[in-house]
PDB file of N, CA and C in Angstrom:
ATOM      1  N   MET A  24       0.684  -1.125  -0.161  1.00 46.00           N
ATOM      2  CA  MET A  24       0.011  -0.136  -0.188  1.00 46.00           C
ATOM      3  C   MET A  24       0.723   1.149   0.292  1.00 46.00           C
ATOM      4  N   LYS A  25       1.959   1.269   0.741  1.00 49.00           N
ATOM      5  CA  LYS A  25       2.863   2.415   0.805  1.00 49.00           C
ATOM      6  C   LYS A  25       3.872   2.673  -0.507  1.00 49.00           C
ATOM      7  N   ASN A  26       3.655   1.502  -1.316  1.00 49.00           N
ATOM      8  CA  ASN A  26       4.018   1.780  -2.698  1.00 49.00           C
ATOM      9  C   ASN A  26       3.351   2.334  -3.783  1.00 49.00           C
ATOM     10  N   ALA A  27       2.047   2.232  -3.475  1.00 46.00           N
ATOM     11  CA  ALA A  27       0.529   2.756  -4.115  1.00 46.00           C
ATOM     12  C   ALA A  27       0.804   4.150  -3.951  1.00 46.00           C
ATOM     13  N   GLY A  28       0.904   4.379  -2.694  1.00 45.00           N
ATOM     14  CA  GLY A  28       0.900   5.994  -2.305  1.00 45.00           C
ATOM     15  C   GLY A  28       1.909   6.556  -3.289  1.00 45.00           C
ATOM     16  N   LEU A  29       3.354   6.036  -2.991  1.00 46.00           N
ATOM     17  CA  LEU A  29       4.457   6.698  -3.512  1.00 46.00           C
ATOM     18  C   LEU A  29       4.315   6.961  -5.095  1.00 46.00           C
ATOM     19  N   LYS A  30       3.730   5.840  -5.576  1.00 47.00           N
ATOM     20  CA  LYS A  30       3.272   5.749  -7.442  1.00 47.00           C
ATOM     21  C   LYS A  30       2.789   6.939  -7.663  1.00 47.00           C
ATOM     22  N   LEU A  31       1.534   7.154  -6.942  1.00 48.00           N
ATOM     23  CA  LEU A  31       0.402   8.403  -7.093  1.00 48.00           C
ATOM     24  C   LEU A  31       1.383   9.266  -6.715  1.00 48.00           C
ATOM     25  N   SER A  32       1.934   9.547  -5.673  1.00 48.00           N
ATOM     26  CA  SER A  32       2.550  10.831  -5.496  1.00 48.00           C
ATOM     27  C   SER A  32       3.390  11.089  -6.876  1.00 48.00           C
ATOM     28  N   VAL A  33       4.416  10.242  -7.463  1.00 51.00           N
ATOM     29  CA  VAL A  33       5.370  10.592  -8.358  1.00 51.00           C
ATOM     30  C   VAL A  33       4.576  11.237  -9.662  1.00 51.00           C
ATOM     31  N   VAL A  34       3.314  10.249 -10.224  1.00 49.00           N
ATOM     32  CA  VAL A  34       2.384  10.685 -10.998  1.00 49.00           C
ATOM     33  C   VAL A  34       1.756  12.048 -10.958  1.00 49.00           C
ATOM     34  N   ALA A  35       1.558  12.401  -9.871  1.00 54.00           N
ATOM     35  CA  ALA A  35       0.976  13.700  -9.846  1.00 54.00           C
ATOM     36  C   ALA A  35       2.130  14.646 -10.075  1.00 54.00           C
ATOM     37  N   LEU A  36       2.850  14.251  -9.066  1.00 54.00           N
ATOM     38  CA  LEU A  36       3.892  15.556  -9.438  1.00 54.00           C
ATOM     39  C   LEU A  36       4.381  15.636 -10.796  1.00 54.00           C
ATOM     40  N   SER A  37       4.670  14.461 -11.606  1.00 55.00           N
ATOM     41  CA  SER A  37       5.179  14.892 -13.009  1.00 55.00           C
ATOM     42  C   SER A  37       3.846  15.280 -13.982  1.00 55.00           C
ATOM     43  N   CYS A  38       2.509  15.197 -13.370  1.00 54.00           N
ATOM     44  CA  CYS A  38       1.730  15.917 -14.363  1.00 54.00           C
ATOM     45  C   CYS A  38       1.606  17.293 -14.011  1.00 54.00           C
ATOM     46  N   SER A  39       1.838  17.305 -12.674  1.00 53.00           N
ATOM     47  CA  SER A  39       2.194  19.387 -12.323  1.00 53.00           C
ATOM     48  C   SER A  39       2.971  19.960 -13.103  1.00 53.00           C
ATOM     49  N   PHE A  40       4.339  19.310 -13.185  1.00 51.00           N
ATOM     50  CA  PHE A  40       5.463  19.963 -14.383  1.00 51.00           C
ATOM     51  C   PHE A  40       5.052  19.704 -15.602  1.00 51.00           C
ATOM     52  N   ALA A  41       4.257  18.879 -16.271  1.00 50.00           N
ATOM     53  CA  ALA A  41       4.259  18.552 -17.683  1.00 50.00           C
ATOM     54  C   ALA A  41       3.156  20.183 -17.972  1.00 50.00           C
ATOM     55  N   LEU A  42       2.235  20.279 -17.030  1.00 52.00           N
ATOM     56  CA  LEU A  42       1.342  21.138 -17.318  1.00 52.00           C
ATOM     57  C   LEU A  42       2.035  22.595 -17.013  1.00 52.00           C
ATOM     58  N   SER A  43       3.048  22.744 -16.033  1.00 51.00           N
ATOM     59  CA  SER A  43       3.738  24.463 -16.327  1.00 51.00           C
ATOM     60  C   SER A  43       4.706  24.440 -17.152  1.00 51.00           C
ATOM     61  N   ALA A  44       5.206  23.229 -17.962  1.00 53.00           N
ATOM     62  CA  ALA A  44       6.085  23.501 -19.173  1.00 53.00           C
ATOM     63  C   ALA A  44       5.076  24.246 -19.885  1.00 53.00           C
ATOM     64  N   ASN A  45       4.081  23.790 -20.225  1.00 57.00           N
ATOM     65  CA  ASN A  45       3.417  24.492 -21.476  1.00 57.00           C
ATOM     66  C   ASN A  45       2.614  25.587 -21.462  1.00 57.00           C
ATOM     67  N   ALA A  46       2.654  25.940 -19.912  1.00 62.00           N
ATOM     68  CA  ALA A  46       2.132  27.105 -20.059  1.00 62.00           C
ATOM     69  C   ALA A  46       3.028  28.312 -19.996  1.00 62.00           C
ATOM     70  N   ALA A  47       3.125  29.331 -21.352  1.00 90.00           N
ATOM     71  CA  ALA A  47       4.221  30.401 -20.844  1.00 90.00           C
ATOM     72  C   ALA A  47       3.549  31.152 -20.139  1.00 90.00           C
ATOM     73  N   SER A  48       2.252  31.509 -20.081  1.00 96.00           N
ATOM     74  CA  SER A  48       2.052  32.580 -18.994  1.00 96.00           C
ATOM     75  C   SER A  48       1.050  32.378 -17.993  1.00 96.00           C
ATOM     76  N   THR A  49       1.132  32.802 -16.987  1.00 97.00           N
ATOM     77  CA  THR A  49       0.299  32.469 -16.086  1.00 97.00           C
ATOM     78  C   THR A  49       0.081  33.725 -14.724  1.00 97.00           C
ATOM     79  N   LEU A  50      -1.193  33.667 -14.419  1.00 98.00           N
ATOM     80  CA  LEU A  50      -1.657  35.047 -13.926  1.00 98.00           C
ATOM     81  C   LEU A  50      -2.180  34.540 -12.405  1.00 98.00           C
ATOM     82  N   PHE A  51      -1.636  35.244 -11.550  1.00 98.00           N
ATOM     83  CA  PHE A  51      -1.997  34.383  -9.780  1.00 98.00           C
ATOM     84  C   PHE A  51      -2.894  36.005  -9.365  1.00 98.00           C
ATOM     85  N   THR A  52      -4.336  35.692  -9.043  1.00 98.00           N
ATOM     86  CA  THR A  52      -4.868  36.747  -8.913  1.00 98.00           C
ATOM     87  C   THR A  52      -5.190  36.367  -7.370  1.00 98.00           C
ATOM     88  N   ASN A  53      -5.830  37.540  -6.375  1.00 98.00           N
ATOM     89  CA  ASN A  53      -6.361  37.387  -5.068  1.00 98.00           C
ATOM     90  C   ASN A  53      -5.311  36.988  -4.449  1.00 98.00           C
ATOM     91  N   VAL A  54      -3.858  37.350  -4.204  1.00 97.00           N
ATOM     92  CA  VAL A  54      -2.661  37.138  -3.426  1.00 97.00           C
ATOM     93  C   VAL A  54      -2.236  38.340  -2.929  1.00 97.00           C
ATOM     94  N   ASP A  55      -1.699  38.013  -1.401  1.00 97.00           N
ATOM     95  CA  ASP A  55      -1.023  38.680  -1.197  1.00 97.00           C
ATOM     96  C   ASP A  55       0.667  38.544  -1.229  1.00 97.00           C
ATOM     97  N   VAL A  56       1.139  39.719  -1.606  1.00 96.00           N
ATOM     98  CA  VAL A  56       2.872  39.626  -2.122  1.00 96.00           C
ATOM     99  C   VAL A  56       3.956  40.184  -1.341  1.00 96.00           C
ATOM    100  N   PHE A  57       4.759  39.284  -1.042  1.00 93.00           N
ATOM    101  CA  PHE A  57       5.846  39.969  -0.080  1.00 93.00           C
ATOM    102  C   PHE A  57       7.138  39.610  -1.476  1.00 93.00           C
ATOM    103  N   ASN A  58       7.999  40.605  -1.454  1.00 87.00           N
ATOM    104  CA  ASN A  58       8.952  41.036  -2.445  1.00 87.00           C
ATOM    105  C   ASN A  58      10.243  40.634  -1.958  1.00 87.00           C
ATOM    106  N   GLY A  59      10.282  40.547  -0.452  1.00 85.00           N
ATOM    107  CA  GLY A  59      11.753  39.977  -0.005  1.00 85.00           C
ATOM    108  C   GLY A  59      12.630  41.378   0.286  1.00 85.00           C
ATOM    109  N   THR A  60      12.423  42.375  -0.414  1.00 89.00           N
ATOM    110  CA  THR A  60      13.173  43.464  -0.059  1.00 89.00           C
ATOM    111  C   THR A  60      12.622  44.445   1.007  1.00 89.00           C
ATOM    112  N   GLU A  61      11.171  44.397   1.100  1.00 92.00           N
ATOM    113  CA  GLU A  61      10.681  45.406   1.878  1.00 92.00           C
ATOM    114  C   GLU A  61      10.403  44.742   3.160  1.00 92.00           C
ATOM    115  N   ASN A  62      10.268  45.339   4.336  1.00 92.00           N
ATOM    116  CA  ASN A  62       9.171  44.823   5.172  1.00 92.00           C
ATOM    117  C   ASN A  62       7.408  45.324   4.986  1.00 92.00           C
ATOM    118  N   LYS A  63       6.928  44.804   4.073  1.00 94.00           N
ATOM    119  CA  LYS A  63       5.647  44.935   3.933  1.00 94.00           C
ATOM    120  C   LYS A  63       4.915  44.075   2.773  1.00 94.00           C
ATOM    121  N   LEU A  64       3.827  43.751   2.842  1.00 95.00           N
ATOM    122  CA  LEU A  64       2.711  43.048   2.568  1.00 95.00           C
ATOM    123  C   LEU A  64       1.712  43.338   1.658  1.00 95.00           C
ATOM    124  N   TYR A  65       1.857  43.560   0.317  1.00 97.00           N
ATOM    125  CA  TYR A  65       0.929  44.024  -0.558  1.00 97.00           C
ATOM    126  C   TYR A  65       0.012  43.062  -0.341  1.00 97.00           C
ATOM    127  N   GLU A  66      -1.487  43.564   0.021  1.00 98.00           N
ATOM    128  CA  GLU A  66      -2.519  42.665  -0.006  1.00 98.00           C
ATOM    129  C   GLU A  66      -3.511  42.865  -1.147  1.00 98.00           C
ATOM    130  N   ASP A  67      -4.394  41.911  -1.572  1.00 98.00           N
ATOM    131  CA  ASP A  67      -4.767  41.721  -2.954  1.00 98.00           C
ATOM    132  C   ASP A  67      -4.791  42.259  -3.867  1.00 98.00           C
ATOM    133  N   HIS A  68      -3.620  41.651  -4.534  1.00 98.00           N
ATOM    134  CA  HIS A  68      -2.477  41.755  -6.018  1.00 98.00           C
ATOM    135  C   HIS A  68      -2.610  41.024  -6.888  1.00 98.00           C
ATOM    136  N   HIS A  69      -2.619  41.182  -8.237  1.00 98.00           N
ATOM    137  CA  HIS A  69      -2.209  40.119  -9.270  1.00 98.00           C
ATOM    138  C   HIS A  69      -0.737  40.204  -9.409  1.00 98.00           C
ATOM    139  N   VAL A  70      -0.457  38.807 -10.123  1.00 97.00           N
ATOM    140  CA  VAL A  70       1.064  38.881 -10.652  1.00 97.00           C
ATOM    141  C   VAL A  70       0.692  37.954 -11.770  1.00 97.00           C
ATOM    142  N   LEU A  71       1.538  38.399 -12.511  1.00 97.00           N
ATOM    143  CA  LEU A  71       1.671  38.028 -14.166  1.00 97.00           C
ATOM    144  C   LEU A  71       3.071  37.446 -14.423  1.00 97.00           C
ATOM    145  N   VAL A  72       3.020  36.316 -14.800  1.00 96.00           N
ATOM    146  CA  VAL A  72       4.390  35.511 -14.504  1.00 96.00           C
ATOM    147  C   VAL A  72       4.330  35.115 -16.730  1.00 96.00           C
ATOM    148  N   GLU A  73       5.583  35.417 -17.210  1.00 96.00           N
ATOM    149  CA  GLU A  73       5.546  34.954 -18.442  1.00 96.00           C
ATOM    150  C   GLU A  73       7.005  34.562 -18.715  1.00 96.00           C
ATOM    151  N   ASP A  74       6.996  32.996 -19.141  1.00 93.00           N
ATOM    152  CA  ASP A  74       8.303  32.533 -19.627  1.00 93.00           C
ATOM    153  C   ASP A  74       9.141  32.616 -18.373  1.00 93.00           C
ATOM    154  N   ASN A  75       8.579  32.003 -17.216  1.00 89.00           N
ATOM    155  CA  ASN A  75       9.355  32.114 -15.670  1.00 89.00           C
ATOM    156  C   ASN A  75       9.746  33.475 -15.378  1.00 89.00           C
ATOM    157  N   LEU A  76       9.314  34.248 -15.719  1.00 91.00           N
ATOM    158  CA  LEU A  76       9.802  35.617 -14.897  1.00 91.00           C
ATOM    159  C   LEU A  76       8.523  36.393 -14.575  1.00 91.00           C
ATOM    160  N   ILE A  77       8.833  37.229 -13.287  1.00 92.00           N
ATOM    161  CA  ILE A  77       7.424  38.157 -13.145  1.00 92.00           C
ATOM    162  C   ILE A  77       7.344  39.247 -13.568  1.00 92.00           C
ATOM    163  N   LYS A  78       6.450  39.469 -14.745  1.00 96.00           N
ATOM    164  CA  LYS A  78       6.220  40.403 -15.928  1.00 96.00           C
ATOM    165  C   LYS A  78       5.830  41.608 -14.959  1.00 96.00           C
ATOM    166  N   GLN A  79       4.524  41.287 -14.176  1.00 96.00           N
ATOM    167  CA  GLN A  79       3.559  42.298 -13.689  1.00 96.00           C
ATOM    168  C   GLN A  79       3.129  42.397 -12.479  1.00 96.00           C
ATOM    169  N   ILE A  80       3.319  43.119 -11.487  1.00 96.00           N
ATOM    170  CA  ILE A  80       2.245  43.075 -10.301  1.00 96.00           C
ATOM    171  C   ILE A  80       1.537  44.492 -10.146  1.00 96.00           C
ATOM    172  N   SER A  81       0.346  43.704  -9.815  1.00 97.00           N
ATOM    173  CA  SER A  81      -0.683  45.058  -9.838  1.00 97.00           C
ATOM    174  C   SER A  81      -1.822  44.903  -8.604  1.00 97.00           C
ATOM    175  N   ALA A  82      -2.226  45.906  -8.218  1.00 98.00           N
ATOM    176  CA  ALA A  82      -3.487  46.196  -7.224  1.00 98.00           C
ATOM    177  C   ALA A  82      -4.810  45.834  -8.027  1.00 98.00           C
ATOM    178  N   SER A  83      -4.659  46.422  -9.902  1.00 98.00           N
ATOM    179  CA  SER A  83      -5.796  46.062 -10.354  1.00 98.00           C
ATOM    180  C   SER A  83      -5.605  44.899 -10.804  1.00 98.00           C
ATOM    181  N   PRO A  84      -7.349  44.332 -11.457  1.00 97.00           N
ATOM    182  CA  PRO A  84      -6.848  43.142 -12.581  1.00 97.00           C
ATOM    183  C   PRO A  84      -5.691  43.462 -13.965  1.00 97.00           C
ATOM    184  N   ILE A  85      -5.259  42.050 -13.968  1.00 97.00           N
ATOM    185  CA  ILE A  85      -4.210  42.449 -14.823  1.00 97.00           C
ATOM    186  C   ILE A  85      -5.143  41.255 -16.360  1.00 97.00           C
ATOM    187  N   GLU A  86      -5.193  41.811 -17.394  1.00 95.00           N
ATOM    188  CA  GLU A  86      -5.416  41.217 -18.819  1.00 95.00           C
ATOM    189  C   GLU A  86      -4.299  40.698 -19.483  1.00 95.00           C
ATOM    190  N   ALA A  87      -4.595  39.157 -19.117  1.00 92.00           N
ATOM    191  CA  ALA A  87      -3.641  38.240 -19.235  1.00 92.00           C
ATOM    192  C   ALA A  87      -3.831  37.356 -20.825  1.00 92.00           C
ATOM    193  N   GLY A  88      -4.747  37.645 -21.341  1.00 91.00           N
ATOM    194  CA  GLY A  88      -5.193  36.822 -22.641  1.00 91.00           C
ATOM    195  C   GLY A  88      -5.599  35.401 -22.307  1.00 91.00           C
ATOM    196  N   ASP A  89      -4.527  34.150 -23.001  1.00 94.00           N
ATOM    197  CA  ASP A  89      -4.638  33.300 -22.502  1.00 94.00           C
ATOM    198  C   ASP A  89      -4.209  32.412 -21.306  1.00 94.00           C
ATOM    199  N   ALA A  90      -3.723  33.462 -20.592  1.00 96.00           N
ATOM    200  CA  ALA A  90      -2.483  32.674 -19.421  1.00 96.00           C
ATOM    201  C   ALA A  90      -3.394  31.761 -18.404  1.00 96.00           C
ATOM    202  N   VAL A  91      -2.885  31.018 -17.834  1.00 97.00           N
ATOM    203  CA  VAL A  91      -3.633  30.135 -16.999  1.00 97.00           C
ATOM    204  C   VAL A  91      -3.426  30.747 -15.619  1.00 97.00           C
ATOM    205  N   VAL A  92      -4.609  30.861 -15.094  1.00 97.00           N
ATOM    206  CA  VAL A  92      -5.152  31.848 -14.009  1.00 97.00           C
ATOM    207  C   VAL A  92      -5.364  30.875 -12.705  1.00 97.00           C
ATOM    208  N   ILE A  93      -4.434  31.427 -11.828  1.00 97.00           N
ATOM    209  CA  ILE A  93      -4.518  30.530 -10.540  1.00 97.00           C
ATOM    210  C   ILE A  93      -4.999  31.495  -9.428  1.00 97.00           C
ATOM    211  N   ASP A  94      -6.077  31.024  -8.819  1.00 98.00           N
ATOM    212  CA  ASP A  94      -6.654  32.162  -7.776  1.00 98.00           C
ATOM    213  C   ASP A  94      -6.067  31.879  -6.489  1.00 98.00           C
ATOM    214  N   GLY A  95      -5.227  32.905  -5.825  1.00 97.00           N
ATOM    215  CA  GLY A  95      -4.430  32.693  -4.823  1.00 97.00           C
ATOM    216  C   GLY A  95      -5.496  32.454  -3.285  1.00 97.00           C
ATOM    217  N   GLU A  96      -6.447  32.766  -3.773  1.00 97.00           N
ATOM    218  CA  GLU A  96      -7.429  32.542  -2.331  1.00 97.00           C
ATOM    219  C   GLU A  96      -6.902  33.183  -1.112  1.00 97.00           C
ATOM    220  N   GLY A  97      -6.881  34.750  -1.187  1.00 96.00           N
ATOM    221  CA  GLY A  97      -5.593  35.428  -0.371  1.00 96.00           C
ATOM    222  C   GLY A  97      -4.593  34.861   0.379  1.00 96.00           C
ATOM    223  N   LYS A  98      -3.917  33.795  -0.044  1.00 96.00           N
ATOM    224  CA  LYS A  98      -2.726  33.624   0.203  1.00 96.00           C
ATOM    225  C   LYS A  98      -1.348  34.051  -0.144  1.00 96.00           C
ATOM    226  N   THR A  99      -0.527  33.991   0.686  1.00 95.00           N
ATOM    227  CA  THR A  99       0.827  34.667   0.422  1.00 95.00           C
ATOM    228  C   THR A  99       1.703  34.302  -0.803  1.00 95.00           C
ATOM    229  N   LEU A 100       2.399  35.116  -1.542  1.00 93.00           N
ATOM    230  CA  LEU A 100       2.882  34.832  -2.693  1.00 93.00           C
ATOM    231  C   LEU A 100       4.420  35.144  -2.698  1.00 93.00           C
ATOM    232  N   MET A 101       5.367  34.507  -2.707  1.00 88.00           N
ATOM    233  CA  MET A 101       6.754  35.255  -2.532  1.00 88.00           C
ATOM    234  C   MET A 101       7.957  34.119  -3.490  1.00 88.00           C
ATOM    235  N   PRO A 102       8.505  35.114  -4.415  1.00 78.00           N
ATOM    236  CA  PRO A 102       9.553  34.773  -4.861  1.00 78.00           C
ATOM    237  C   PRO A 102      10.457  34.108  -4.406  1.00 78.00           C
ATOM    238  N   GLY A 103      11.237  33.161  -5.187  1.00 78.00           N
ATOM    239  CA  GLY A 103      12.010  32.652  -5.026  1.00 78.00           C
ATOM    240  C   GLY A 103      12.542  31.848  -3.242  1.00 78.00           C
ATOM    241  N   LEU A 104      11.197  31.526  -2.674  1.00 65.00           N
ATOM    242  CA  LEU A 104      11.241  30.728  -1.712  1.00 65.00           C
ATOM    243  C   LEU A 104      11.385  28.889  -1.992  1.00 65.00           C
ATOM    244  N   ILE A 105      11.954  28.540  -1.823  1.00 70.00           N
ATOM    245  CA  ILE A 105      12.362  27.034  -2.111  1.00 70.00           C
ATOM    246  C   ILE A 105      12.201  26.146  -0.557  1.00 70.00           C
ATOM    247  N   GLU A 106      11.545  25.194  -0.623  1.00 72.00           N
ATOM    248  CA  GLU A 106      11.526  24.548   0.215  1.00 72.00           C
ATOM    249  C   GLU A 106      12.828  23.320   0.368  1.00 72.00           C
ATOM    250  N   GLY A 107      13.594  23.485   0.620  1.00 74.00           N
ATOM    251  CA  GLY A 107      15.317  22.484   0.348  1.00 74.00           C
ATOM    252  C   GLY A 107      15.039  21.607   1.388  1.00 74.00           C
ATOM    253  N   HIS A 108      14.532  20.911   2.125  1.00 79.00           N
ATOM    254  CA  HIS A 108      14.724  19.912   3.058  1.00 79.00           C
ATOM    255  C   HIS A 108      13.369  19.162   3.196  1.00 79.00           C
ATOM    256  N   GLY A 109      13.395  17.874   2.241  1.00 78.00           N
ATOM    257  CA  GLY A 109      12.130  17.192   2.071  1.00 78.00           C
ATOM    258  C   GLY A 109      12.376  15.596   2.076  1.00 78.00           C
ATOM    259  N   HIS A 110      11.809  14.761   2.484  1.00 78.00           N
ATOM    260  CA  HIS A 110      12.052  13.086   2.256  1.00 78.00           C
ATOM    261  C   HIS A 110      10.810  12.218   1.797  1.00 78.00           C
ATOM    262  N   LEU A 111      11.377  13.071   0.176  1.00 74.00           N
ATOM    263  CA  LEU A 111       9.976  12.266  -0.824  1.00 74.00           C
ATOM    264  C   LEU A 111      10.195  10.804  -1.031  1.00 74.00           C
ATOM    265  N   LEU A 112      11.524  10.588  -0.480  1.00 76.00           N
ATOM    266  CA  LEU A 112      11.539   8.846  -0.996  1.00 76.00           C
ATOM    267  C   LEU A 112      11.792   8.019   0.406  1.00 76.00           C
ATOM    268  N   LEU A 113      11.399   8.716   1.904  1.00 66.00           N
ATOM    269  CA  LEU A 113      11.370   7.967   3.109  1.00 66.00           C
ATOM    270  C   LEU A 113      10.219   6.809   3.014  1.00 66.00           C
ATOM    271  N   ASN A 114      10.170   6.153   3.320  1.00 65.00           N
ATOM    272  CA  ASN A 114       9.231   4.650   3.480  1.00 65.00           C
ATOM    273  C   ASN A 114       8.828   4.785   4.823  1.00 65.00           C
ATOM    274  N   GLY A 115       9.435   5.158   5.755  1.00 57.00           N
ATOM    275  CA  GLY A 115       8.686   5.017   7.061  1.00 57.00           C
ATOM    276  C   GLY A 115       7.922   6.315   7.561  1.00 57.00           C
TER     277      GLY A 115
END
C-alpha cells in the first residue's frame, strides 16, 4: 500500500510539471505579495508571470489573454522561496 501512495505521488508531481511546462503565461489573482526586499505585505494583488519571469504586479486586475489563471485565495506569494529539506523517498 505504501508503494501505491508513492507511485500516485510521483504521477501527480509529473503531471504538474508537464502542465507548467506548456504554460507560457500564468496569472496569480487574489494574492498577498511579499517581495523579499521590503518589510511590507501587498494585499489583494495580481501577479503575471511570463516565460518564468515576473512580468507585472498590480493592485488592479491584469488582462492576460490565454494565461493560466490561479486564484490564490488570499494566500501569500513569495518569489524564490524553495523548500530545500524534504524526504520524498522516505518509506517510514
